[in-house]
Tab-separated table of C-alpha atoms in Angstrom:
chain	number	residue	atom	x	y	z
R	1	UNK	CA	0.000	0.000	0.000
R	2	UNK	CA	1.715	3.529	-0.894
R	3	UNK	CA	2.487	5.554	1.790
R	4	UNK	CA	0.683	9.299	2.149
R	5	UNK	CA	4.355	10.744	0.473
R	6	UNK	CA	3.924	8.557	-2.414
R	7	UNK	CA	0.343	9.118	-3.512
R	8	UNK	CA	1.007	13.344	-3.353
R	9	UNK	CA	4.097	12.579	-5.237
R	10	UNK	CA	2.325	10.553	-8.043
R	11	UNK	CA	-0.370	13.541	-8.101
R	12	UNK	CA	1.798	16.135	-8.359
R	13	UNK	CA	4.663	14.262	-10.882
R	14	UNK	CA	1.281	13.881	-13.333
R	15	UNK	CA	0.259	17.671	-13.532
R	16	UNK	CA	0.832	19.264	-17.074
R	17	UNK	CA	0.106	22.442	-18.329
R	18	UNK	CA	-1.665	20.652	-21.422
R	19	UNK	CA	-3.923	18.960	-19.298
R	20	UNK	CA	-4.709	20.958	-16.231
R	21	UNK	CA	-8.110	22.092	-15.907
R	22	UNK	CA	-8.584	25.832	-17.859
R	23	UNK	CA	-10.159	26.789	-14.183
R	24	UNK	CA	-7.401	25.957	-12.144
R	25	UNK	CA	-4.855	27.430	-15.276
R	26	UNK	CA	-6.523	30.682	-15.087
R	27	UNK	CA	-6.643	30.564	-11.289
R	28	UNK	CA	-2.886	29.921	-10.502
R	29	UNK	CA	-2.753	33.284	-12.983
R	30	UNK	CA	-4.643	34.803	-11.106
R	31	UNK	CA	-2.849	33.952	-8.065
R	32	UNK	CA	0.332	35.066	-9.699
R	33	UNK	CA	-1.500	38.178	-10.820
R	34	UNK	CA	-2.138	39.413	-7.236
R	35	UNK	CA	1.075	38.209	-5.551
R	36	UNK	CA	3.114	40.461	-8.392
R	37	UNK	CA	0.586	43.633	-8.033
R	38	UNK	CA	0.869	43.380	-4.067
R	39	UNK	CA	4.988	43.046	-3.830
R	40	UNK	CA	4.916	46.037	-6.161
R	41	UNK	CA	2.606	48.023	-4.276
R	42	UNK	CA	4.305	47.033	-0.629
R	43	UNK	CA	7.541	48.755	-2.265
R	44	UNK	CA	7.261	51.173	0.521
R	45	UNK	CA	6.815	48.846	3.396
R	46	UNK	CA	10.138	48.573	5.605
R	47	UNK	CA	10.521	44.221	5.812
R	48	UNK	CA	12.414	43.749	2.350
R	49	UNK	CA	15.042	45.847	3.512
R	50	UNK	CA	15.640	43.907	6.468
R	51	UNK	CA	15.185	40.887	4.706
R	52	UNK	CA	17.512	41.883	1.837
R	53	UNK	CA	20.901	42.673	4.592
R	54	UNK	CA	20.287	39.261	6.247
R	55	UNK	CA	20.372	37.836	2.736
R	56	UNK	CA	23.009	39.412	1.239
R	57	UNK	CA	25.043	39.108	4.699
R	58	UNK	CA	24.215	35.284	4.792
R	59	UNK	CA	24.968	34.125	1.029
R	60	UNK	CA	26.875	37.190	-0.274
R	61	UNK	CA	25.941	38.219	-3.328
R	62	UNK	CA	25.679	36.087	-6.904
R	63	UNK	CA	25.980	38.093	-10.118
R	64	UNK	CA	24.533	34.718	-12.244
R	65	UNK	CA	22.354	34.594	-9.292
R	66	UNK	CA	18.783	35.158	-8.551
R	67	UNK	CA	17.533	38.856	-8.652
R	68	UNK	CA	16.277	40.752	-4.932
R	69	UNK	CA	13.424	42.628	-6.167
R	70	UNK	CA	13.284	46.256	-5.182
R	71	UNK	CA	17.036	46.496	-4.915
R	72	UNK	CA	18.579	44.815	-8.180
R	73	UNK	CA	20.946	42.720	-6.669
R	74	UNK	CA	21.434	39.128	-7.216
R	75	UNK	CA	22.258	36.243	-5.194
R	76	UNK	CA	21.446	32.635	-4.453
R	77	UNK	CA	17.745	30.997	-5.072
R	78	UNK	CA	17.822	30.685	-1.162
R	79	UNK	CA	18.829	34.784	-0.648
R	80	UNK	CA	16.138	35.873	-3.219
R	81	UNK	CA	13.282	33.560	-1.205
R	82	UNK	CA	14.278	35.282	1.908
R	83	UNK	CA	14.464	38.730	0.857
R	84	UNK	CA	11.616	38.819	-2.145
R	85	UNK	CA	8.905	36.558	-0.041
R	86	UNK	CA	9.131	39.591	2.534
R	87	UNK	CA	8.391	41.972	-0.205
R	88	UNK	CA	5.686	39.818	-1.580
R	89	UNK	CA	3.929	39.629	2.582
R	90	UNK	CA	5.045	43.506	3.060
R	91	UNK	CA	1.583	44.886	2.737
R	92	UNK	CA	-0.375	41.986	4.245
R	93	UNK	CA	-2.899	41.825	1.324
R	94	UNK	CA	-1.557	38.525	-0.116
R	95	UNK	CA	-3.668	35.709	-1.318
R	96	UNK	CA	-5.270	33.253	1.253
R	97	UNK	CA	-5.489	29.429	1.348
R	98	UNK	CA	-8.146	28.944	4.534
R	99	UNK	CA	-5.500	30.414	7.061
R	100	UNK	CA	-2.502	29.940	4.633
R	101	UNK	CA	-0.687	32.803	2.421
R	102	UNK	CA	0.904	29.898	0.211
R	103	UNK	CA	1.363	33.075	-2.696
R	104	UNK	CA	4.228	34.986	-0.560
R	105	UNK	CA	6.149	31.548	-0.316
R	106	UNK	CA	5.770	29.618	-3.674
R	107	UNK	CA	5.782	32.504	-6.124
R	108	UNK	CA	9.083	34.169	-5.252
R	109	UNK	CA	10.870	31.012	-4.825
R	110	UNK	CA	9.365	29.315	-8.058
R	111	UNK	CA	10.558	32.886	-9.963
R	112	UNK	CA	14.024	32.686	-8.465
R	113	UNK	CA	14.644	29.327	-9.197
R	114	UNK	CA	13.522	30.457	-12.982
R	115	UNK	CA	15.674	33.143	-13.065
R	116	UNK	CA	18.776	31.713	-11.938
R	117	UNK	CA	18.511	28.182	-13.447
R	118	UNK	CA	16.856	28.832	-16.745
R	119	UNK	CA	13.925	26.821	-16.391
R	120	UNK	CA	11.701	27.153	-18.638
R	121	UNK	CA	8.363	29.443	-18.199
R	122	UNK	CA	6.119	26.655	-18.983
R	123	UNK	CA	6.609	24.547	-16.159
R	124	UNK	CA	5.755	27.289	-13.874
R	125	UNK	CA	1.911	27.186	-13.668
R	126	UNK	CA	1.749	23.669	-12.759
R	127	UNK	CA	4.861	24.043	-10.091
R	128	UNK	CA	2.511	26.718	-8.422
R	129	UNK	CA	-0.526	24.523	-8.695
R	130	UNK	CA	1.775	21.344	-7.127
R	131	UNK	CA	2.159	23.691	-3.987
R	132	UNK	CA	-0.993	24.763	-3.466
R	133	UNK	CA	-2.538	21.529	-3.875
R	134	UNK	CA	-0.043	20.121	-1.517
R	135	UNK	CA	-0.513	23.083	1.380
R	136	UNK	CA	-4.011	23.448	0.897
R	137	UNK	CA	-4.476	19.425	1.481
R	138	UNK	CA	-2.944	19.601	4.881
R	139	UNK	CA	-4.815	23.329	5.846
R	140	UNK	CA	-8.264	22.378	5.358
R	141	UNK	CA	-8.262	18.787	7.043
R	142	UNK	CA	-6.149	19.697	10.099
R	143	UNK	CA	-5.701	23.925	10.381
R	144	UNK	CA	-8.920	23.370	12.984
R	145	UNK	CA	-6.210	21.347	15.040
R	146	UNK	CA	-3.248	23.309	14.399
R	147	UNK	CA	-4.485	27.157	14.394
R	148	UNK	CA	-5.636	26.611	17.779
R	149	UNK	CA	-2.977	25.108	19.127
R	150	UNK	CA	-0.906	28.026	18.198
R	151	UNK	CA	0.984	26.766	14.866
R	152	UNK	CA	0.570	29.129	11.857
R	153	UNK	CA	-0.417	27.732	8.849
R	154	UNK	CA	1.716	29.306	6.343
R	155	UNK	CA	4.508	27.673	8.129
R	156	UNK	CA	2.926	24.732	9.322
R	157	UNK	CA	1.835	23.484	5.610
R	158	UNK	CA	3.952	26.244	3.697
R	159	UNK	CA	6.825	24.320	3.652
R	160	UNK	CA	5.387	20.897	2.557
R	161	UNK	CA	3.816	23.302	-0.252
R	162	UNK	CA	7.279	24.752	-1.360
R	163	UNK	CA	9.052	21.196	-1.595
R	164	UNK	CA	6.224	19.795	-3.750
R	165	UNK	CA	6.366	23.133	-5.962
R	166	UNK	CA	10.206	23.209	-6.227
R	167	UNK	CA	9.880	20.001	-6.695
R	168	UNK	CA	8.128	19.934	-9.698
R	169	UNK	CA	9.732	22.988	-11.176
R	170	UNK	CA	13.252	20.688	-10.655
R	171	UNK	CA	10.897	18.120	-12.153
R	172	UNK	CA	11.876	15.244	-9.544
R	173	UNK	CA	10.615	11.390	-10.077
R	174	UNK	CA	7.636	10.817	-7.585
R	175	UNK	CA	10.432	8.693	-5.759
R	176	UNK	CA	12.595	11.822	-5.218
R	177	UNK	CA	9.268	14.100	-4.890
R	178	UNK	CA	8.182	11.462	-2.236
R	179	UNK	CA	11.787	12.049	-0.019
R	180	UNK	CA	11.411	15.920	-0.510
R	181	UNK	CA	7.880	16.175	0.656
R	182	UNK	CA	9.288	13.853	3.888
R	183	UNK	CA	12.489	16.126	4.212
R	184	UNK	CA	9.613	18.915	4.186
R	185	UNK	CA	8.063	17.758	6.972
R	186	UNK	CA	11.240	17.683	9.604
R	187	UNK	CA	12.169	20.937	8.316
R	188	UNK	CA	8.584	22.163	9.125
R	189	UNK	CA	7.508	25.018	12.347
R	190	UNK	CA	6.197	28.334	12.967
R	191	UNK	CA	3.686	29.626	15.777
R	192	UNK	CA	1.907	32.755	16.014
R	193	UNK	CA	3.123	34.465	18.915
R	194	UNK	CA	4.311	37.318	17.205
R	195	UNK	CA	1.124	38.291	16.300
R	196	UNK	CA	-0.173	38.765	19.888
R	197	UNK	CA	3.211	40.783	20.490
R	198	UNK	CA	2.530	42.694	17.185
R	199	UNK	CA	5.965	41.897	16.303
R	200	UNK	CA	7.459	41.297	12.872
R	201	UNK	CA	8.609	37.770	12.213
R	202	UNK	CA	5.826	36.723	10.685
R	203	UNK	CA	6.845	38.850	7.700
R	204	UNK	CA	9.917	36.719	7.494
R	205	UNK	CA	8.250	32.909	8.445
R	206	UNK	CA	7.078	32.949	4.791
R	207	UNK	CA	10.894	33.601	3.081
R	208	UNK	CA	12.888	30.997	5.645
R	209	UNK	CA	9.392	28.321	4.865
R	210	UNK	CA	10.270	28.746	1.229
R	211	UNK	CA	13.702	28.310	1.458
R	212	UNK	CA	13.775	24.985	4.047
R	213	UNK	CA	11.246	23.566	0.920
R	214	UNK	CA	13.652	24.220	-1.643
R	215	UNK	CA	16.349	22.725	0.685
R	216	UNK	CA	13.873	19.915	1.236
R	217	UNK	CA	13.580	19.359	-2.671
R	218	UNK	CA	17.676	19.694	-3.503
R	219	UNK	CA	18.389	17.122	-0.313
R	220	UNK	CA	16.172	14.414	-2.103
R	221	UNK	CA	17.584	15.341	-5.669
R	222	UNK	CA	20.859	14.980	-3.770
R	223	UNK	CA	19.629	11.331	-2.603
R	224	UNK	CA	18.883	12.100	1.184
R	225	UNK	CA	17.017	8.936	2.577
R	226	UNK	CA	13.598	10.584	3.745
R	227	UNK	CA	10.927	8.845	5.905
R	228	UNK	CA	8.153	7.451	4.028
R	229	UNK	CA	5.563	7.589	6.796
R	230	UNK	CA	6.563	11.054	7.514
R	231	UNK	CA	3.018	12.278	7.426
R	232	UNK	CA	1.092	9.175	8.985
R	233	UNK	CA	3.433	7.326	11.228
R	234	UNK	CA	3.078	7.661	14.464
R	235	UNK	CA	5.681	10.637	15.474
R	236	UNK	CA	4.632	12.004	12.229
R	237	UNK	CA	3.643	15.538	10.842
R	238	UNK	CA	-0.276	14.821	11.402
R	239	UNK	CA	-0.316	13.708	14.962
R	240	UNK	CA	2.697	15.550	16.037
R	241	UNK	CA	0.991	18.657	14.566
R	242	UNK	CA	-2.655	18.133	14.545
R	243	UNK	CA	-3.142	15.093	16.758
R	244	UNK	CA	-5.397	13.660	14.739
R	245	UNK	CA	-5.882	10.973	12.853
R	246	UNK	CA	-5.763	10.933	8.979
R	247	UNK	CA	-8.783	10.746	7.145
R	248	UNK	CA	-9.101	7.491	4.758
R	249	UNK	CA	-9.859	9.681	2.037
R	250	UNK	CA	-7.771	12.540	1.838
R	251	UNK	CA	-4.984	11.329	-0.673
R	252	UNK	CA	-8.142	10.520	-3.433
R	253	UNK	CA	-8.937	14.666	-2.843
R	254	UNK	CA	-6.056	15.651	-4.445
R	255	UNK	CA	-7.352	16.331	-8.135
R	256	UNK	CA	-11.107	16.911	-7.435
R	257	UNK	CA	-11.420	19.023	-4.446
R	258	UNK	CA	-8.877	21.821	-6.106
R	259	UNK	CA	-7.733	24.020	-3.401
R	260	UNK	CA	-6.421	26.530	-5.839
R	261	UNK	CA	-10.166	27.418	-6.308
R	262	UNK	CA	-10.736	28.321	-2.570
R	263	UNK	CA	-7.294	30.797	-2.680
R	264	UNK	CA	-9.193	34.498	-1.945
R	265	UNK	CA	-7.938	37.846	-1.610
R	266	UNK	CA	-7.415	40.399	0.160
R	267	UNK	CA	-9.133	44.059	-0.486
R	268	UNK	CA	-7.550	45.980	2.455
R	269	UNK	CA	-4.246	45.808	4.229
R	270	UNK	CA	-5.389	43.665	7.291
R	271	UNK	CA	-5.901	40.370	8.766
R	272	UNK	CA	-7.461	37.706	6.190
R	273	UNK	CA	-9.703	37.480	9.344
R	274	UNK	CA	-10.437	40.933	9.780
R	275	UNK	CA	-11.606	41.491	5.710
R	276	UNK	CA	-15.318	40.566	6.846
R	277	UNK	CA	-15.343	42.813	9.806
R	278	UNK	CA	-14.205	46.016	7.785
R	279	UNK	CA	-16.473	45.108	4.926
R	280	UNK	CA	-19.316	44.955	7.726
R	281	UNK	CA	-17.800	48.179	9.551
R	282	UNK	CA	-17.711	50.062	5.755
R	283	UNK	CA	-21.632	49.326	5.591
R	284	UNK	CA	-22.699	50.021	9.300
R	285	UNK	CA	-20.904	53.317	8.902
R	286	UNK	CA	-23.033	54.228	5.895
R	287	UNK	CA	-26.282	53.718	7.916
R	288	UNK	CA	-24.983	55.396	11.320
R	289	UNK	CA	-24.704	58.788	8.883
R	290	UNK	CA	-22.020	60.248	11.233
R	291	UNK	CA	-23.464	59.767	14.760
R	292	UNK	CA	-21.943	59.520	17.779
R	293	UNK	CA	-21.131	55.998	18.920
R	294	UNK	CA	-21.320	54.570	22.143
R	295	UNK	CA	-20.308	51.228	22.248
R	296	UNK	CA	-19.763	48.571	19.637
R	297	UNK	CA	-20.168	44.681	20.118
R	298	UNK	CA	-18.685	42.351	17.945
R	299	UNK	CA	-19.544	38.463	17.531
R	300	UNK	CA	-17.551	36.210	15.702
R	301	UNK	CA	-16.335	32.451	15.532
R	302	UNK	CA	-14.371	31.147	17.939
R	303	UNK	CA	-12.107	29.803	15.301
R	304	UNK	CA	-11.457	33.343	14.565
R	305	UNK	CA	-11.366	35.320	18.005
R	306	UNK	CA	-9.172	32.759	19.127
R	307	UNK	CA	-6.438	33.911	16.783
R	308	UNK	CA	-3.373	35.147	18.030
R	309	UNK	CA	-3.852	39.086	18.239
R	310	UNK	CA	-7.340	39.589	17.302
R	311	UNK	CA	-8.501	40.635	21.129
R	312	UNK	CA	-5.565	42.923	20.905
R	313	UNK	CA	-6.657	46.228	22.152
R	314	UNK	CA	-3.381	48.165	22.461
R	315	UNK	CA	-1.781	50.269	23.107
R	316	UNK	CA	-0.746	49.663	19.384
R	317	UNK	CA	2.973	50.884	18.425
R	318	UNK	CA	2.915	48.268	15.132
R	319	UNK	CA	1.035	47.508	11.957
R	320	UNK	CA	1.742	44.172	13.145
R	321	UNK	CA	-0.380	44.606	15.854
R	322	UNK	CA	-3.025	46.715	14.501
R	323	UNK	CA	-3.668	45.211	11.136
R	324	UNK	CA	-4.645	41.760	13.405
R	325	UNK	CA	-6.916	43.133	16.125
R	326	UNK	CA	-10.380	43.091	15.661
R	327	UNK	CA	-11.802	46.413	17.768
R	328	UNK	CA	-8.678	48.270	16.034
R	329	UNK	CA	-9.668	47.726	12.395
R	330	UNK	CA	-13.540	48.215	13.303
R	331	UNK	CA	-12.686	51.309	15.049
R	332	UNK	CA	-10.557	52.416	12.461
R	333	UNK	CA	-13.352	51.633	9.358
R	334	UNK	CA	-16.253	53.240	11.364
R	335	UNK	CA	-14.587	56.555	12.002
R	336	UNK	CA	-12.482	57.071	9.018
R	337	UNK	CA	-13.531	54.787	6.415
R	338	UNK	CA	-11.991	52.378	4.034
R	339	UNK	CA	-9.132	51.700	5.795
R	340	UNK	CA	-5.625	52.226	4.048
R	341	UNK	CA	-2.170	51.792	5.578
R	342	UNK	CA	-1.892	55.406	6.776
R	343	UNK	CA	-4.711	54.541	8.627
R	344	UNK	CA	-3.441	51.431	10.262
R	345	UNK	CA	0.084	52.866	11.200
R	346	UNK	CA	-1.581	56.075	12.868
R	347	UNK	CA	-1.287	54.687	16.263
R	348	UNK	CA	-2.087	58.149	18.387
R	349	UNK	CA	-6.000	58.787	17.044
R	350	UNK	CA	-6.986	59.753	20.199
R	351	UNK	CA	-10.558	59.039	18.834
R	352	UNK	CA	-9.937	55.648	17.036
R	353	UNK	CA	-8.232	54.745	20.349
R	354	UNK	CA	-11.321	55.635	22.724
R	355	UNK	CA	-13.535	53.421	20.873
R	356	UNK	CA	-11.331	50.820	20.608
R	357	UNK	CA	-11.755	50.973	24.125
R	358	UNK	CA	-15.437	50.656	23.825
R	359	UNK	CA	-15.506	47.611	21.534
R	360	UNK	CA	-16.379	44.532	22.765
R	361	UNK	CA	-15.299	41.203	20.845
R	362	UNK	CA	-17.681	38.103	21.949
R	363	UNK	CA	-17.000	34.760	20.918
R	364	UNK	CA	-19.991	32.918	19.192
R	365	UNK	CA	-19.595	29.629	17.767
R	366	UNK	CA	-23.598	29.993	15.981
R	367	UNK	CA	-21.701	33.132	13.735
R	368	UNK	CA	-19.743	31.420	10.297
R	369	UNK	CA	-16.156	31.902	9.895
R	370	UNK	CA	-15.674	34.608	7.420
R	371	UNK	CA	-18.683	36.662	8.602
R	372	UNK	CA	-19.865	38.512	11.683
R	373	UNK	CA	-22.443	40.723	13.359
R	374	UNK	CA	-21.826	44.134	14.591
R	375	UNK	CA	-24.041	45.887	16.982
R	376	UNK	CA	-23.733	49.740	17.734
R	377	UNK	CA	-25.017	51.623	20.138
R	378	UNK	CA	-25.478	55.486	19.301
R	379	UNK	CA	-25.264	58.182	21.897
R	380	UNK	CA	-28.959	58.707	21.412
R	381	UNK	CA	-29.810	55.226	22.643
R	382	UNK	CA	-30.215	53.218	19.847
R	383	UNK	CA	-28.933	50.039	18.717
R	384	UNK	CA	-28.217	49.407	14.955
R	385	UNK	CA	-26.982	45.932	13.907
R	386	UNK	CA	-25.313	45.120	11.022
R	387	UNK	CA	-24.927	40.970	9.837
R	388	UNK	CA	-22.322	40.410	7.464
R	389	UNK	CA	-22.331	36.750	6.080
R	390	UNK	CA	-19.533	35.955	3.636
R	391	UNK	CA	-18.189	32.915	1.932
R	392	UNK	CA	-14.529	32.034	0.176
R	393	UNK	CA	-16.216	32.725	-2.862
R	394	UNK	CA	-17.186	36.284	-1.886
R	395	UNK	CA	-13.480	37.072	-1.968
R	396	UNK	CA	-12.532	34.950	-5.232
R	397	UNK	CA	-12.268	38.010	-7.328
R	398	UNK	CA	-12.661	37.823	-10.979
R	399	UNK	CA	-9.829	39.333	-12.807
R	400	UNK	CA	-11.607	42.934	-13.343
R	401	UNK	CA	-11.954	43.287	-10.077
R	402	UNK	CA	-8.383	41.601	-9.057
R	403	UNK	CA	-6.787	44.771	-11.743
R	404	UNK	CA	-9.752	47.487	-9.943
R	405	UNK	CA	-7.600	46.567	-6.447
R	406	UNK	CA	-4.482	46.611	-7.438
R	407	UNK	CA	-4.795	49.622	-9.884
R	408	UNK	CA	-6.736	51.721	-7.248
R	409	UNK	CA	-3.547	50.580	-4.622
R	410	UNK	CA	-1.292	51.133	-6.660
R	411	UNK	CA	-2.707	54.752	-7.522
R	412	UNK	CA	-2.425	55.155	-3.587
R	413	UNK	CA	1.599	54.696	-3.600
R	414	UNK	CA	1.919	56.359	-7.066
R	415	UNK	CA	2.482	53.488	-9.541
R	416	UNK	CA	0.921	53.796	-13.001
R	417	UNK	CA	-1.589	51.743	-14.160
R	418	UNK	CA	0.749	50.973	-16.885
R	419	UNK	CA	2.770	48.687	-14.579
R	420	UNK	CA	-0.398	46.356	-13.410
R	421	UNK	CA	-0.805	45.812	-17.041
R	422	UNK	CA	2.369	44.579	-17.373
R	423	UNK	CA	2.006	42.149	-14.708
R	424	UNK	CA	-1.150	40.879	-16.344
R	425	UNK	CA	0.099	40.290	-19.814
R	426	UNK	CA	3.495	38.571	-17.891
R	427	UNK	CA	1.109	36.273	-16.381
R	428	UNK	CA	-1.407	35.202	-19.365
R	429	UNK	CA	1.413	34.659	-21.791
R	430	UNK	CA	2.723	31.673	-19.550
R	431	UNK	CA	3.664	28.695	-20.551
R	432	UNK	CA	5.217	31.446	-23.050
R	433	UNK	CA	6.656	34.718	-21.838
R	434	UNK	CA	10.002	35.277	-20.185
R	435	UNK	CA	10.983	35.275	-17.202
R	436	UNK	CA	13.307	38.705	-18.189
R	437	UNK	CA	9.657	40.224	-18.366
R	438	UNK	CA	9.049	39.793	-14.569
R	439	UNK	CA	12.048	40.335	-12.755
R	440	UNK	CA	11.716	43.955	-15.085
R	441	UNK	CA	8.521	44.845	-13.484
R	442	UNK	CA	10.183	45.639	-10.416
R	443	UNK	CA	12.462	47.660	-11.393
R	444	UNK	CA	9.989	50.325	-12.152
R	445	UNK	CA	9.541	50.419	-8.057
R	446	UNK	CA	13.407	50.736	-7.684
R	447	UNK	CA	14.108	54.231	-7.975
R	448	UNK	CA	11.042	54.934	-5.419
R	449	UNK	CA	12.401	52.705	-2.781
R	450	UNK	CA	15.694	54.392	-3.218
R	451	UNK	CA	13.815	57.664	-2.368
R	452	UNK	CA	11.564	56.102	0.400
């Protein structure tokens, strides 16, 4: 009987561009499509820096290496997934795989290893669908387990999702994908502390994830003997992680329940969490018409709450903290609106900060994840309450409205609309193009960083 490491590798060893389905084709470009738009438009935002000295002071720099975008540099595949994944995760509006922001690891390590090794552009689509099938697996049968527990997903299943995707870029036998996806699991950790701290290392989980999965991938192509029950056995990555129990099924998913499809994004620069709460905020601001509020009570899943950070009620000297906590964002949306990063990095509104105060976040397992109920109470003694019930599919944006976002963004940090265009046409000429045409799209942001 093949093992769990086996039957992912024989899934993802079969996927061709020729014969993937045209929705999951056009999704993983849309995928790639928002990653690109968002690094660009997080040009401003103060982690690739960081990320690009430890980089550059770790592996030196490469001139037939891979290129840091932002900067112009080059150096090795490893380097670039450190320094470009932060860039890609700078502005927190990345895509979403249930709790997972696969995007920020697999597309700036499958575009470095492109660069630097001359693969060719056609094996890139299914390489990004081979990781997000692989991640998104793992996420939605056992992030219930492992979110609560304090394990973040984009590292938890991130770097199982970057081995399978390098993997297949490399284009490994299943044998050798098998041993990769096992090396994937030893190298795999990550909790979510620094989100209740409102500290920064999230912004860097995603770039070190990436990089252990392409160490994961060159170990097995090196011939590293890999356990093949590393998912099932019994000090395995399921019950070590999720203490649970596999189900029976969940290898014969792989193929039919595409994961890809439930990948959503972001439309403002918060918590994947917090996206229905400002959307709810946005509309129970229209009806309040400007009066005074009293006090605010929000109810939301458990599942969601629970989150490291989202009871956060400062004082707030971080994005980090502010872009996860629940009263801060609603605060935020009701008083000044569509919420922007100005907004989130103005941590002394002495009137955002009073009703912070005022907001009251209640747990309620009978609200869905992805939607929640806002009450209000005005100064005159009413009580308005606003339901807002979303889906995944309420935040799978069609392309028009994936360009609208980034455009509009990208308007906010003054890139033309010129550039977004580019991005597009990079993406829908794979398993053509060049991969000269995306590395050049960030050199347009370059000279702004410089200034910034």
């Amino acid at each position: 009987m093949p093992t769990l490491t086996q039957e992912i590798a024989r899934f993802v060893a079969g996927l061709d561009a020729k014969t993937l389905p045209a929705e999951i084709a056009d999704k993983a470009r849309a995928c790639l499509v928002n990653a690109l738009g968002m690094a660009v438009n997080g040009f401003d935002t103060p982690y690739a820096p960081v990320a690009r000295k430890a980089a550059i002071a770790l592996d030196g720099e490469v001139p037939t290496g891979a290129t840091l975008f932002g900067d112009g540099r080059k150096s090795t595949i490893g380097a670039a997934c450190l320094a470009n994944s932060a860039l890609f995760h700078g502005r927190a509006q990345e895509d979403t795989c249930g709790a997972a922001h696969f995007g920020t690891i697999l597309i700036p390590m499958l575009l470095a290893m492109t660069e630097a090794r001359g693969y060719p552009l056609s094996r890139l689509i299914p390489a990004l669908v081979a990781g997000y099938e692989t991640g998104g697996l793992f996420e939605n049968a056992f992030a219930g387990n492992t979110t609560p527990a304090g394990f973040r997903s984009s590292a938890t299943y991130g770097c199982i999702a970057a081995a399978a995707a390098a993997g297949k870029l490399m284009e490994l036998d299943e044998g050798l994908l098998a041993a990769a996806l096992a090396n994937a699991v030893s190298f795999t950790g990550g909790v979510l502390q620094s989100f209740a701290d409102g500290t920064d290392e999230w912004r860097y989980q995603v770039g070190v994830v990436a990089r252990n999965g392409l160490i994961a991938a060159e170990l097995a192509a090196a011939g590293s003997v890999s356990a093949p029950h590393a998912f099932e056995g019994r000090a395995g990555f399921v019950r070590c992680f999720a203490g649970a129990e596999i189900p029976a099924d969940l290898a014969s998913r792989l193929g039919h329940d595409w994961s890809i499809l439930r990948v959503t994004f972001k439309p403002y620069p918060v918590c994947a969490f917090n996206q229905t709460p400002v959307t709810g905020a946005l509309a129970l601001r229209e009806t309040l018409t400007g009066r005074e509020i009293k006090a605010v009570r929000v109810r939301m899943n458990p599942y969601e709450t629970g989150y490291a950070g989202m009871d956060a009620t400062g004082p707030f000297s971080s994005i980090s903290g502010t872009l996860m906590s629940i009263p801060f964002c609603i605060a935020t949306t009701l008083l000044r609106g569509v919420p922007s990063t100005r907004h989130m990095t103005t941590y002394d509104d002495a009137t955002v900060n009073g009703l912070v105060a005022r907001i009251t976040l209640v747990t309620d397992p009978a609200v869905p994840i992805l939607s929640a109920v806002i009450e209000a109470d005005t100064a005159e003694g009413d009580t308005i309450v606003h339901e807002q019930r979303m889906t995944p599919a309420d935040y799978t944006f069609d392309r028009a409205t994936l360009r609208e976002l980034l455009t509009r963004t990208g308007a906010e940090q003054g890139l033309p609309a010129e550039l977004f265009e580019r991005i597009e046409s990079a993406a829908d000429a794979l398993p053509g193009g060049r991969i000269e045409d995306f590395v050049a799209l960030f050199t347009a942001i370059e000279p702004r960083r410089a200034a910034a």
